[in-house]
Amino acid sequence: MAEPLAVSTPAIRPENLIVGDEIPIADQVNVDGFPLARLSEASAREAAAAIDVVGLPLVTKAYSKSWRYREEALNDLERRVCGPTLAPPAALASVAAEPDPPAELRSTTFLLKRALNDQVLTVYRHALNLINPTIVVFGEKHGLTKQDIIASLDRLVPLLIQKTGDTSARIRDVTKAFLIEMAQWPILRHGGNFWHDILRPFPQTFLERLALSRVEIATELYALLGSSRPKSPSTQHPHAGGTPAGGLTDEGIITFAAHALEHRSNEVRDLAEALMVALYRSEDRNLVRRLLPPNDQEAQRQPLYRRLFSKFDRLDGHQPSAAAKPVTAASNQAAPKTIPQAPSRPARKTVPVATTSNVKPRKPTFARKSVPSKSPPQRPTEDPPFVADTADIDMLLSLDKTCIFCGEQDDSFTEEALDLHYWKNCPMLRRCPNCKQVVEISSLTEHLLVECEVAKASGGYMRCPTCSEAISKSTYSIHVEAASCRSSSNPALRCPLCHTDLPALADSSSPGSFEEAWKLHLMGTGTPSSACPQNTRALQKASTAAHPDPKTADNSALAGAEIRHSKRTDSLIPGKKMLLNRANAS
């Protein structure tokens, strides 16, 4: 028989340790017939402080390998902490000691932190639901200081944020919903490290799932709460004032979105772009431009920033030009002299709109006449027109007849026409060989490894350690012997179609360079020989361009006309992932 464990911690009495058969069978707790395993020496040393407070049986259940015991430990903890009276620490129960709320709070935080690392959804969700009653409500009920309560929450928030990148979609969704709810707790509105952790910028190589969840949470919180900076009634964007100690500050979320624009994932950049446009519409526009790269020739060479600054110009009432000039301080000061602005009207509700689009404004508009430089400026007889609802702005921003994947422009492109283009013709996309969903070719490998449910049901894929491609597990042994299995210096630039490496990026830190490298490889320069030899859509497109069919062109134009008259275009252009989901559902 094994010798009893000798634990050096004074607070742990040897007679309370669960060691093999030394405890009578009648005293052992059983769940569904499984005996409770003993607590190891290392675990007992780690949880010594919690054992002092809540007792060894509860901690033993919390450390059990059976999820049923772990869930039962949370039930015991809830009954102990949320009961009408607080029991004294277990280590002092024999001497009739008084309850110790601060020690109870520390042990509860320790046990919840362990439960929040659980991969069983039932246990994890139960631990989430206990955070508020066992920490916030408990602390306020027993007169603990706000600093003690916030300190306990600060120990859990980083773990929750990390969970938003979990491989389980259900755990990710539950955690995101809880963090959004948690942000609305009064105790966290302007205190602690919660907002600092939520808006902490992440690097370009950050895990895609985690980065995507972070941007989604920030967008949702901004939509619910807005910026916490107090607005002055006399100015529209008073950035000079002081900021509160915490909360969703305008500078914090703008900086977060600006860093997210540099992420390597297209989907993360698309969500960050939509968030940045919303911030530019509602917050200090000078601050937004200052925290972004300058609108110079370098920015205009990158599709993302070219598109983003074009949307900014539309919100400012400018007509975007084909070749934007570098933005300087002098040009910013001179802009209000030529374009009427609303200096004191909130940008969230009123934004000047140019009348050159096909959007029907709610108020009558007038044509603006150019004024000669030598004559004094003429004052208009009425105020410039304003649109009082951001829905019209969203519609204006969605009128680009351009495929955001390959850049093709067509006046017949509407929502349905673009869906058909994504499904059949876009050379940057391809249907998955398993689930037949349309995905980007540059992310086909990740789709096969992570997203494709059909592939998982049929045995799944694995990443080859040599070439970094997604290989079916059933054909892996054959693949490793094939000539196409060659080592890759940059897995993100390995084409899954022709199994060759794309040329090295001139500027690896620029997301535009990544997109341009893939576009050049997959589409080529317009001739069949310059595109990827395995990209059938690009080859077909180049062949059609070289030998156009008049009948096909006429039919395409008629189909585009039918779609144009049968479908509204009143929604803001969503992210690439959302566009593909819409195309796959149609």
Coordinates of C-alpha atoms in Angstrom, one line a residue:
M1 CA 0.0 0.0 0.0
A2 CA 1.3 3.5 -0.9
E3 CA 2.6 5.6 1.9
P4 CA 0.6 8.7 2.8
L5 CA 1.8 11.9 1.1
A6 CA 3.9 14.1 3.4
V7 CA 2.8 17.7 2.5
S8 CA 5.0 20.3 4.0
T9 CA 2.3 23.0 4.1
P10 CA 1.3 23.5 7.7
A11 CA -2.3 24.4 6.9
I12 CA -2.9 21.0 5.2
R13 CA -3.6 18.4 7.9
P14 CA -2.4 14.9 7.0
E15 CA -5.6 13.3 8.3
N16 CA -7.6 15.3 5.6
L17 CA -5.6 14.2 2.6
I18 CA -7.3 11.7 0.3
V19 CA -4.6 9.0 -0.2
G20 CA -5.7 5.8 -1.9
D21 CA -7.6 3.4 0.3
E22 CA -6.8 5.1 3.7
I23 CA -10.2 6.8 3.6
P24 CA -13.1 4.5 4.3
I25 CA -15.3 3.6 1.3
A26 CA -18.3 5.1 3.0
D27 CA -16.5 8.5 3.2
Q28 CA -15.4 8.6 -0.4
V29 CA -17.5 10.7 -2.7
N30 CA -18.7 9.0 -5.9
V31 CA -20.3 10.4 -9.1
D32 CA -21.8 7.9 -11.4
G33 CA -19.9 5.1 -9.7
F34 CA -16.4 6.7 -10.2
P35 CA -14.4 7.2 -7.0
L36 CA -12.8 10.5 -6.3
A37 CA -9.1 10.3 -7.0
R38 CA -6.6 11.5 -4.5
L39 CA -5.0 15.0 -4.7
S40 CA -1.4 14.9 -5.8
E41 CA 1.4 16.4 -3.8
A42 CA 2.1 19.1 -6.4
S43 CA -1.6 20.0 -6.7
A44 CA -1.9 20.2 -2.9
R45 CA 1.1 22.5 -2.7
E46 CA -0.3 24.7 -5.5
A47 CA -3.8 25.0 -3.9
A48 CA -2.6 25.3 -0.3
A49 CA -4.2 28.7 0.2
A50 CA -7.5 27.6 -1.2
I51 CA -7.5 24.4 0.9
D52 CA -7.1 26.5 4.0
V53 CA -10.3 28.4 3.1
V54 CA -12.7 26.1 1.3
G55 CA -11.4 22.7 2.5
L56 CA -9.7 19.8 0.9
P57 CA -12.8 17.9 -0.5
L58 CA -13.8 20.9 -2.7
V59 CA -10.4 21.5 -4.0
T60 CA -9.9 17.8 -4.7
K61 CA -13.1 17.8 -6.9
A62 CA -11.8 20.9 -8.7
Y63 CA -8.6 19.1 -9.6
S64 CA -10.3 15.9 -10.6
K65 CA -9.9 14.4 -14.1
S66 CA -13.7 13.8 -14.2
W67 CA -15.6 16.8 -15.5
R68 CA -18.6 15.8 -13.3
Y69 CA -16.5 16.3 -10.2
R70 CA -15.2 19.6 -11.5
E71 CA -18.8 20.8 -12.1
E72 CA -19.8 19.6 -8.6
A73 CA -16.9 21.6 -7.2
L74 CA -18.3 24.7 -8.8
N75 CA -21.7 23.9 -7.3
D76 CA -20.2 23.5 -3.8
L77 CA -18.3 26.8 -4.3
E78 CA -21.5 28.6 -5.2
R79 CA -23.4 27.3 -2.2
R80 CA -20.5 28.3 0.1
V81 CA -19.9 31.8 -1.3
C82 CA -23.4 32.8 -2.2
G83 CA -25.2 31.4 0.9
P84 CA -27.0 33.5 3.4
T85 CA -24.0 33.3 5.9
L86 CA -20.3 32.9 5.2
A87 CA -18.6 29.9 6.8
P88 CA -15.2 30.5 8.5
P89 CA -12.0 29.2 6.8
A90 CA -11.9 25.4 6.8
A91 CA -8.4 25.4 8.5
L92 CA -9.9 27.3 11.5
A93 CA -13.2 25.5 11.7
S94 CA -12.3 23.7 14.9
V95 CA -11.5 26.9 16.8
A96 CA -14.8 28.8 16.0
A97 CA -13.1 31.5 13.9
E98 CA -14.8 34.4 12.2
P99 CA -15.4 34.4 8.4
D100 CA -12.6 35.9 6.3
P101 CA -14.1 37.6 3.2
P102 CA -10.8 38.7 1.6
A103 CA -9.3 35.2 1.9
E104 CA -12.6 33.8 0.5
L105 CA -12.4 36.1 -2.5
R106 CA -8.8 35.1 -3.2
S107 CA -9.5 31.4 -3.0
T108 CA -12.7 31.8 -5.2
T109 CA -10.7 33.7 -7.8
F110 CA -8.0 30.9 -7.8
L111 CA -10.6 28.2 -8.3
L112 CA -12.5 30.1 -11.0
K113 CA -9.3 30.8 -12.9
R114 CA -8.6 27.0 -12.9
A115 CA -12.2 26.3 -14.1
L116 CA -11.9 28.9 -16.9
N117 CA -9.1 26.8 -18.3
D118 CA -11.5 23.8 -18.7
Q119 CA -12.2 22.6 -22.2
V120 CA -15.5 21.0 -21.3
L121 CA -18.2 23.6 -22.3
T122 CA -20.5 22.8 -19.4
V123 CA -17.8 23.4 -16.8
Y124 CA -16.5 26.5 -18.6
R125 CA -19.9 28.1 -19.0
H126 CA -20.7 27.4 -15.3
A127 CA -17.5 29.1 -14.3
L128 CA -18.4 32.1 -16.4
N129 CA -21.8 32.4 -14.7
L130 CA -20.2 32.4 -11.3
I131 CA -17.8 35.3 -11.9
N132 CA -20.4 38.0 -11.1
P133 CA -22.1 36.5 -8.1
T134 CA -19.0 35.1 -6.4
I135 CA -16.7 38.1 -7.0
V136 CA -18.7 41.3 -7.6
V137 CA -21.9 40.6 -5.7
F138 CA -19.9 38.8 -2.9
G139 CA -17.5 41.6 -2.6
E140 CA -20.2 44.3 -2.3
K141 CA -22.2 42.2 0.1
H142 CA -19.3 41.7 2.5
G143 CA -17.9 45.3 2.3
L144 CA -14.8 44.6 0.3
T145 CA -13.1 47.5 -1.4
K146 CA -13.6 48.2 -5.0
Q147 CA -9.9 47.8 -5.6
D148 CA -10.0 44.2 -4.2
I149 CA -12.9 43.3 -6.5
I150 CA -11.3 44.8 -9.6
A151 CA -8.0 43.1 -8.8
S152 CA -9.8 39.7 -8.8
L153 CA -11.5 40.5 -12.1
D154 CA -8.2 41.6 -13.6
R155 CA -6.7 38.2 -12.9
L156 CA -9.5 36.6 -15.0
V157 CA -9.9 39.0 -17.9
P158 CA -6.6 38.1 -19.8
L159 CA -7.6 34.4 -19.6
L160 CA -11.1 35.2 -21.0
I161 CA -9.6 37.2 -23.9
Q162 CA -7.3 34.3 -24.7
K163 CA -10.3 32.0 -24.8
T164 CA -11.8 34.1 -27.6
G165 CA -9.2 32.4 -29.8
D166 CA -10.0 28.9 -28.7
T167 CA -10.3 26.1 -31.3
S168 CA -13.8 25.4 -30.1
A169 CA -16.3 27.8 -31.9
R170 CA -18.8 27.4 -29.0
I171 CA -16.3 28.4 -26.4
R172 CA -15.3 31.4 -28.5
D173 CA -18.9 32.6 -29.0
V174 CA -19.8 32.1 -25.3
T175 CA -16.7 34.0 -24.2
K176 CA -17.2 36.9 -26.6
A177 CA -20.8 37.3 -25.5
F178 CA -19.7 37.3 -21.8
L179 CA -17.0 39.9 -22.3
I180 CA -19.5 42.2 -24.1
E181 CA -21.8 41.7 -21.1
M182 CA -19.0 42.2 -18.7
A183 CA -18.0 45.5 -20.2
Q184 CA -21.3 46.9 -19.2
W185 CA -20.8 46.2 -15.5
P186 CA -20.7 49.5 -13.6
I187 CA -17.6 48.5 -11.7
L188 CA -15.6 48.1 -14.9
R189 CA -16.9 51.1 -16.9
H190 CA -13.9 53.3 -15.8
G191 CA -11.7 51.2 -13.6
G192 CA -9.2 48.3 -13.7
N193 CA -7.2 46.9 -16.6
F194 CA -10.3 45.6 -18.4
W195 CA -10.3 48.1 -21.2
H196 CA -6.5 48.1 -21.4
D197 CA -6.6 44.4 -22.1
I198 CA -9.6 44.6 -24.5
L199 CA -7.9 47.4 -26.6
R200 CA -4.4 46.1 -26.4
P201 CA -2.9 46.3 -30.0
F202 CA -1.8 43.0 -31.4
P203 CA 1.1 42.3 -33.9
Q204 CA 0.7 41.3 -37.6
T205 CA 1.4 37.6 -36.9
F206 CA -1.2 37.3 -34.1
L207 CA -3.3 34.2 -34.2
E208 CA -6.1 34.8 -36.7
R209 CA -8.9 33.4 -34.6
L210 CA -7.9 35.5 -31.7
A211 CA -7.4 38.7 -33.7
L212 CA -10.7 38.3 -35.4
S213 CA -12.5 37.9 -32.1
R214 CA -10.7 40.9 -30.6
V215 CA -11.8 43.1 -33.5
E216 CA -15.4 41.8 -33.3
I217 CA -15.6 42.5 -29.6
A218 CA -14.2 46.0 -30.0
T219 CA -16.7 46.7 -32.8
E220 CA -19.6 45.4 -30.8
L221 CA -18.6 47.4 -27.7
Y222 CA -18.2 50.6 -29.7
A223 CA -21.7 50.1 -31.2
L224 CA -23.2 49.5 -27.8
L225 CA -21.3 52.1 -25.7
G226 CA -19.7 54.6 -28.0
S227 CA -16.6 56.5 -26.9
S228 CA -16.4 57.4 -23.2
R229 CA -14.7 60.8 -23.9
P230 CA -16.9 63.6 -22.8
K231 CA -18.0 65.8 -25.7
S232 CA -17.9 69.6 -25.4
P233 CA -21.1 71.4 -26.4
S234 CA -19.1 74.1 -28.1
T235 CA -16.9 72.0 -30.4
Q236 CA -17.5 68.9 -32.4
H237 CA -14.3 67.0 -31.6
P238 CA -12.6 68.4 -28.4
H239 CA -9.5 66.2 -28.3
A240 CA -7.6 68.6 -26.1
G241 CA -9.5 67.7 -23.0
G242 CA -8.4 65.1 -20.4
T243 CA -9.5 61.4 -20.8
P244 CA -11.1 59.4 -18.1
A245 CA -9.0 56.8 -16.2
G246 CA -10.5 53.9 -18.2
G247 CA -13.3 53.0 -20.5
L248 CA -13.7 52.9 -24.2
T249 CA -11.7 56.0 -25.1
D250 CA -11.6 57.3 -28.7
E251 CA -7.8 57.3 -28.9
G252 CA -7.6 53.8 -27.5
I253 CA -10.0 52.2 -30.0
I254 CA -8.6 54.2 -32.9
T255 CA -5.1 53.0 -32.1
F256 CA -6.4 49.4 -31.7
A257 CA -8.2 49.6 -35.1
A258 CA -5.1 51.1 -36.8
H259 CA -2.9 48.2 -35.7
A260 CA -5.6 45.7 -36.8
L261 CA -5.4 47.1 -40.3
E262 CA -1.8 45.8 -40.5
H263 CA -2.8 42.2 -39.7
R264 CA -1.9 39.5 -42.2
S265 CA -5.5 38.1 -42.4
N266 CA -7.8 39.6 -45.0
E267 CA -10.8 39.1 -42.8
V268 CA -9.3 40.9 -39.8
R269 CA -8.3 43.8 -42.0
D270 CA -11.8 44.0 -43.5
L271 CA -13.4 44.2 -40.0
A272 CA -10.8 46.8 -38.9
E273 CA -11.5 48.9 -42.0
A274 CA -15.3 48.9 -41.3
L275 CA -14.6 49.9 -37.7
M276 CA -12.2 52.6 -38.7
V277 CA -14.9 54.1 -41.1
A278 CA -17.4 54.1 -38.2
L279 CA -14.9 55.8 -36.0
Y280 CA -14.1 58.4 -38.6
R281 CA -17.8 59.1 -39.0
S282 CA -18.4 59.7 -35.3
E283 CA -15.1 60.6 -33.6
D284 CA -12.4 63.2 -34.0
R285 CA -11.5 62.9 -37.7
N286 CA -8.1 64.7 -37.3
L287 CA -7.2 62.2 -34.6
V288 CA -8.1 59.3 -36.9
R289 CA -6.0 60.6 -39.7
R290 CA -3.1 61.4 -37.3
L291 CA -3.0 57.8 -36.0
L292 CA -3.1 56.3 -39.5
P293 CA -0.2 56.4 -42.0
P294 CA -0.1 59.6 -44.0
N295 CA -2.2 59.8 -47.2
D296 CA 0.7 60.0 -49.5
Q297 CA 1.8 58.2 -52.6
E298 CA 3.0 55.2 -50.6
A299 CA -0.4 54.8 -49.0
Q300 CA -2.1 55.1 -52.4
R301 CA -0.1 52.2 -53.7
Q302 CA -1.8 49.9 -51.1
P303 CA -5.4 49.0 -52.0
L304 CA -6.5 48.9 -48.4
Y305 CA -5.4 52.4 -47.5
R306 CA -6.4 53.8 -51.0
R307 CA -9.9 52.4 -50.4
L308 CA -10.0 53.6 -46.8
F309 CA -8.9 57.2 -47.5
S310 CA -11.4 57.3 -50.4
K311 CA -14.2 56.5 -47.9
F312 CA -12.9 59.2 -45.6
D313 CA -13.0 61.7 -48.5
R314 CA -16.7 60.8 -49.2
L315 CA -17.6 61.3 -45.6
D316 CA -15.9 64.7 -45.7
G317 CA -17.9 65.7 -48.7
H318 CA -15.0 65.4 -51.2
Q319 CA -15.2 63.6 -54.5
P320 CA -12.3 61.1 -54.4
S321 CA -9.8 61.6 -57.2
A322 CA -8.1 58.9 -59.2
A323 CA -4.7 59.9 -57.9
A324 CA -4.9 61.4 -54.5
K325 CA -2.4 64.0 -53.5
P326 CA -0.4 63.8 -50.3
V327 CA -2.2 65.2 -47.4
T328 CA -0.4 68.0 -45.5
A329 CA -1.2 70.2 -42.6
A330 CA -1.7 73.1 -45.0
S331 CA -4.2 71.2 -47.1
N332 CA -6.1 70.2 -44.0
Q333 CA -6.4 73.8 -43.0
A334 CA -7.4 74.9 -46.4
A335 CA -10.1 72.3 -46.9
P336 CA -12.9 74.0 -44.9
K337 CA -12.6 77.1 -47.2
T338 CA -13.7 75.2 -50.3
I339 CA -16.0 72.5 -48.9
P340 CA -18.8 73.5 -46.5
Q341 CA -18.5 71.7 -43.2
A342 CA -20.6 71.5 -40.1
P343 CA -18.3 72.5 -37.3
S344 CA -20.7 72.0 -34.4
R345 CA -23.1 69.3 -35.6
P346 CA -22.2 65.8 -34.4
A347 CA -20.7 63.7 -37.1
R348 CA -22.6 60.6 -35.9
K349 CA -25.9 62.0 -37.1
T350 CA -25.1 64.6 -39.7
V351 CA -22.5 64.2 -42.4
P352 CA -22.3 66.3 -45.6
V353 CA -22.8 64.3 -48.8
A354 CA -21.9 65.0 -52.3
T355 CA -24.8 65.0 -54.7
T356 CA -23.0 63.3 -57.6
S357 CA -24.1 59.8 -56.5
N358 CA -27.4 58.1 -57.3
V359 CA -28.5 58.3 -53.7
K360 CA -31.7 60.3 -53.3
P361 CA -31.2 62.7 -50.4
R362 CA -34.0 63.5 -48.0
K363 CA -33.6 67.3 -48.6
P364 CA -33.4 69.2 -51.9
T365 CA -29.9 69.9 -53.1
F366 CA -28.3 72.6 -55.1
A367 CA -25.4 72.7 -57.5
R368 CA -22.2 74.2 -56.1
K369 CA -20.6 76.7 -58.4
S370 CA -16.9 77.3 -58.5
V371 CA -15.8 80.7 -57.3
P372 CA -13.0 82.6 -59.1
S373 CA -10.0 83.1 -56.9
K374 CA -10.0 86.9 -57.4
S375 CA -13.6 87.5 -56.5
P376 CA -14.8 87.4 -52.9
P377 CA -16.5 84.1 -51.8
Q378 CA -20.2 84.1 -52.3
R379 CA -22.3 83.1 -49.3
P380 CA -25.0 80.6 -50.2
T381 CA -28.5 81.6 -49.6
E382 CA -29.3 78.4 -47.6
D383 CA -27.4 75.9 -45.5
P384 CA -25.6 73.1 -47.3
P385 CA -27.6 69.9 -47.5
F386 CA -27.1 67.3 -44.8
V387 CA -28.3 63.8 -44.5
A388 CA -29.8 63.2 -41.1
D389 CA -29.4 59.4 -41.1
T390 CA -26.2 57.3 -41.4
A391 CA -28.1 54.7 -43.4
D392 CA -27.7 56.9 -46.5
I393 CA -24.0 57.2 -45.8
D394 CA -23.8 53.4 -45.6
M395 CA -25.6 53.1 -48.9
L396 CA -23.2 55.6 -50.5
L397 CA -20.2 53.6 -49.4
S398 CA -21.6 50.4 -50.9
L399 CA -22.0 51.7 -54.4
D400 CA -18.5 50.7 -55.7
K401 CA -19.0 48.3 -58.6
T402 CA -15.8 46.5 -57.8
C403 CA -14.9 43.0 -56.7
I404 CA -12.8 43.4 -53.6
F405 CA -10.9 40.2 -54.3
C406 CA -9.7 40.6 -57.9
G407 CA -10.4 44.3 -58.4
E408 CA -12.6 43.8 -61.5
Q409 CA -15.0 46.8 -62.1
D410 CA -18.3 46.4 -63.8
D411 CA -21.3 48.8 -63.8
S412 CA -23.6 45.7 -63.8
F413 CA -22.2 44.5 -60.5
T414 CA -24.9 44.4 -57.8
E415 CA -25.2 42.2 -54.8
E416 CA -26.5 39.2 -56.8
A417 CA -24.2 39.9 -59.7
L418 CA -21.2 39.9 -57.4
D419 CA -22.3 36.7 -55.7
L420 CA -22.4 35.1 -59.1
H421 CA -19.0 36.5 -59.9
Y422 CA -17.6 35.1 -56.7
W423 CA -19.2 31.7 -57.3
K424 CA -18.1 31.2 -60.9
N425 CA -15.6 33.7 -62.2
C426 CA -13.4 35.4 -59.7
P427 CA -9.8 34.2 -60.2
M428 CA -8.8 34.9 -56.6
L429 CA -11.4 32.4 -55.3
R430 CA -12.0 28.6 -55.7
R431 CA -14.5 26.1 -54.5
C432 CA -13.4 23.7 -51.8
P433 CA -13.0 20.2 -53.2
N434 CA -14.8 18.8 -50.2
C435 CA -17.6 21.2 -49.0
K436 CA -17.9 23.0 -52.4
Q437 CA -17.9 26.4 -50.6
V438 CA -16.2 29.3 -52.2
V439 CA -12.9 30.3 -50.4
E440 CA -9.9 32.5 -51.1
I441 CA -7.1 30.5 -52.7
S442 CA -4.6 32.2 -50.4
S443 CA -6.5 30.8 -47.4
L444 CA -7.5 27.4 -48.9
T445 CA -4.9 25.6 -46.7
E446 CA -6.3 27.0 -43.5
H447 CA -9.8 26.3 -44.6
L448 CA -9.0 22.6 -45.2
L449 CA -7.2 22.4 -41.8
V450 CA -9.6 24.3 -39.6
E451 CA -13.0 25.2 -41.2
C452 CA -14.1 22.5 -43.6
E453 CA -16.6 20.2 -41.8
V454 CA -16.9 17.8 -44.7
A455 CA -13.1 17.2 -44.7
K456 CA -13.2 16.5 -40.9
A457 CA -16.0 14.0 -41.4
S458 CA -14.1 12.2 -44.0
G459 CA -10.9 11.8 -42.0
G460 CA -9.5 15.3 -42.1
Y461 CA -6.3 17.0 -43.2
M462 CA -3.0 17.6 -41.6
R463 CA -0.3 20.1 -42.3
C464 CA 2.8 18.7 -43.9
P465 CA 5.9 19.7 -41.8
T466 CA 7.9 19.9 -45.0
C467 CA 5.9 22.0 -47.4
S468 CA 3.3 23.3 -44.9
E469 CA 0.3 22.4 -47.2
A470 CA -2.9 20.8 -46.1
I471 CA -2.7 17.1 -47.0
S472 CA -5.4 14.5 -46.7
K473 CA -4.5 12.0 -43.9
S474 CA -5.4 9.1 -46.3
T475 CA -2.9 10.2 -48.9
Y476 CA -0.2 11.7 -46.6
S477 CA 2.2 8.7 -47.0
I478 CA 2.0 9.2 -50.8
H479 CA 2.4 12.9 -50.6
V480 CA 5.7 12.9 -48.7
E481 CA 7.3 10.9 -51.5
A482 CA 6.0 13.2 -54.3
A483 CA 8.1 15.7 -56.0
S484 CA 5.6 18.5 -55.1
C485 CA 6.5 18.1 -51.4
R486 CA 9.3 20.7 -51.2
S487 CA 10.3 22.8 -48.2
S488 CA 8.8 26.3 -48.0
S489 CA 10.6 29.3 -46.7
N490 CA 7.3 31.2 -46.1
P491 CA 4.2 28.9 -45.7
A492 CA 1.9 31.9 -46.1
L493 CA 3.2 32.3 -49.7
R494 CA 2.9 28.6 -50.8
C495 CA 0.3 28.2 -53.6
P496 CA -2.0 25.3 -52.8
L497 CA -2.8 24.9 -56.5
C498 CA 0.6 24.7 -58.3
H499 CA 2.7 23.9 -55.1
T500 CA 5.2 26.7 -55.8
D501 CA 6.4 29.5 -53.6
L502 CA 5.4 33.1 -54.5
P503 CA 8.3 35.6 -54.8
A504 CA 9.4 37.2 -51.6
L505 CA 7.6 40.3 -50.6
A506 CA 9.3 43.6 -51.1
D507 CA 7.8 44.9 -47.9
S508 CA 6.7 42.0 -45.7
S509 CA 5.2 44.4 -43.1
S510 CA 2.6 45.8 -45.6
P511 CA -0.7 43.9 -45.9
G512 CA -1.1 45.4 -49.4
S513 CA 2.2 43.7 -50.5
F514 CA 0.8 40.3 -49.4
E515 CA -2.4 40.8 -51.4
E516 CA -0.6 42.1 -54.5
A517 CA 1.8 39.1 -54.4
W518 CA -1.1 36.6 -54.5
K519 CA -3.0 38.6 -57.1
L520 CA 0.1 38.7 -59.4
H521 CA 0.6 35.0 -59.0
L522 CA -3.0 33.9 -59.4
M523 CA -4.1 36.4 -62.1
G524 CA -0.8 37.1 -63.9
T525 CA -0.5 40.2 -66.1
G526 CA -3.4 39.4 -68.4
T527 CA -1.9 36.6 -70.6
P528 CA -2.6 32.9 -69.9
S529 CA 1.1 32.1 -69.6
S530 CA 1.6 34.7 -66.7
A531 CA -1.1 33.3 -64.4
C532 CA -0.9 30.3 -62.1
P533 CA -1.0 27.3 -64.4
Q534 CA -3.5 25.5 -62.1
N535 CA -5.8 28.5 -61.7
T536 CA -8.5 27.5 -64.2
R537 CA -10.5 30.6 -63.6
A538 CA -7.6 33.0 -64.4
L539 CA -6.7 31.0 -67.5
Q540 CA -10.3 31.0 -68.7
K541 CA -10.6 34.7 -68.1
A542 CA -7.4 35.5 -70.0
S543 CA -8.5 33.3 -72.9
T544 CA -11.9 35.1 -73.0
A545 CA -10.3 38.5 -72.9
A546 CA -8.1 37.5 -75.9
H547 CA -11.0 36.0 -77.9
P548 CA -14.3 37.7 -76.7
D549 CA -17.6 36.2 -77.7
P550 CA -20.1 38.9 -78.7
K551 CA -23.1 36.8 -77.9
T552 CA -21.8 35.9 -74.5
A553 CA -21.1 39.6 -73.8
D554 CA -24.6 40.6 -74.8
N555 CA -26.2 37.9 -72.6
S556 CA -24.0 39.0 -69.7
A557 CA -25.1 42.6 -70.1
L558 CA -28.8 41.6 -70.2
A559 CA -28.4 39.5 -67.1
G560 CA -26.7 42.3 -65.4
A561 CA -29.5 44.7 -66.3
E562 CA -32.1 42.2 -64.9
I563 CA -30.2 41.9 -61.6
R564 CA -29.7 45.6 -61.4
H565 CA -33.4 46.3 -61.6
S566 CA -34.4 43.5 -59.2
K567 CA -32.0 43.9 -56.3
R568 CA -31.4 46.8 -53.9
T569 CA -27.9 47.9 -53.0
D570 CA -28.6 49.5 -49.7
S571 CA -26.1 47.7 -47.4
L572 CA -22.6 48.6 -46.5
I573 CA -19.9 46.4 -48.2
P574 CA -19.1 43.7 -45.6
G575 CA -15.9 41.9 -45.0
K576 CA -14.5 39.3 -47.4
K577 CA -15.6 36.4 -45.2
M578 CA -19.1 37.8 -45.0
L579 CA -19.2 38.2 -48.8
L580 CA -18.2 34.6 -49.3
N581 CA -20.7 33.4 -46.8
R582 CA -23.4 35.3 -48.6
A583 CA -22.3 33.9 -52.0
N584 CA -22.2 30.3 -50.6
A585 CA -25.7 30.7 -49.1
S586 CA -27.2 32.0 -52.3

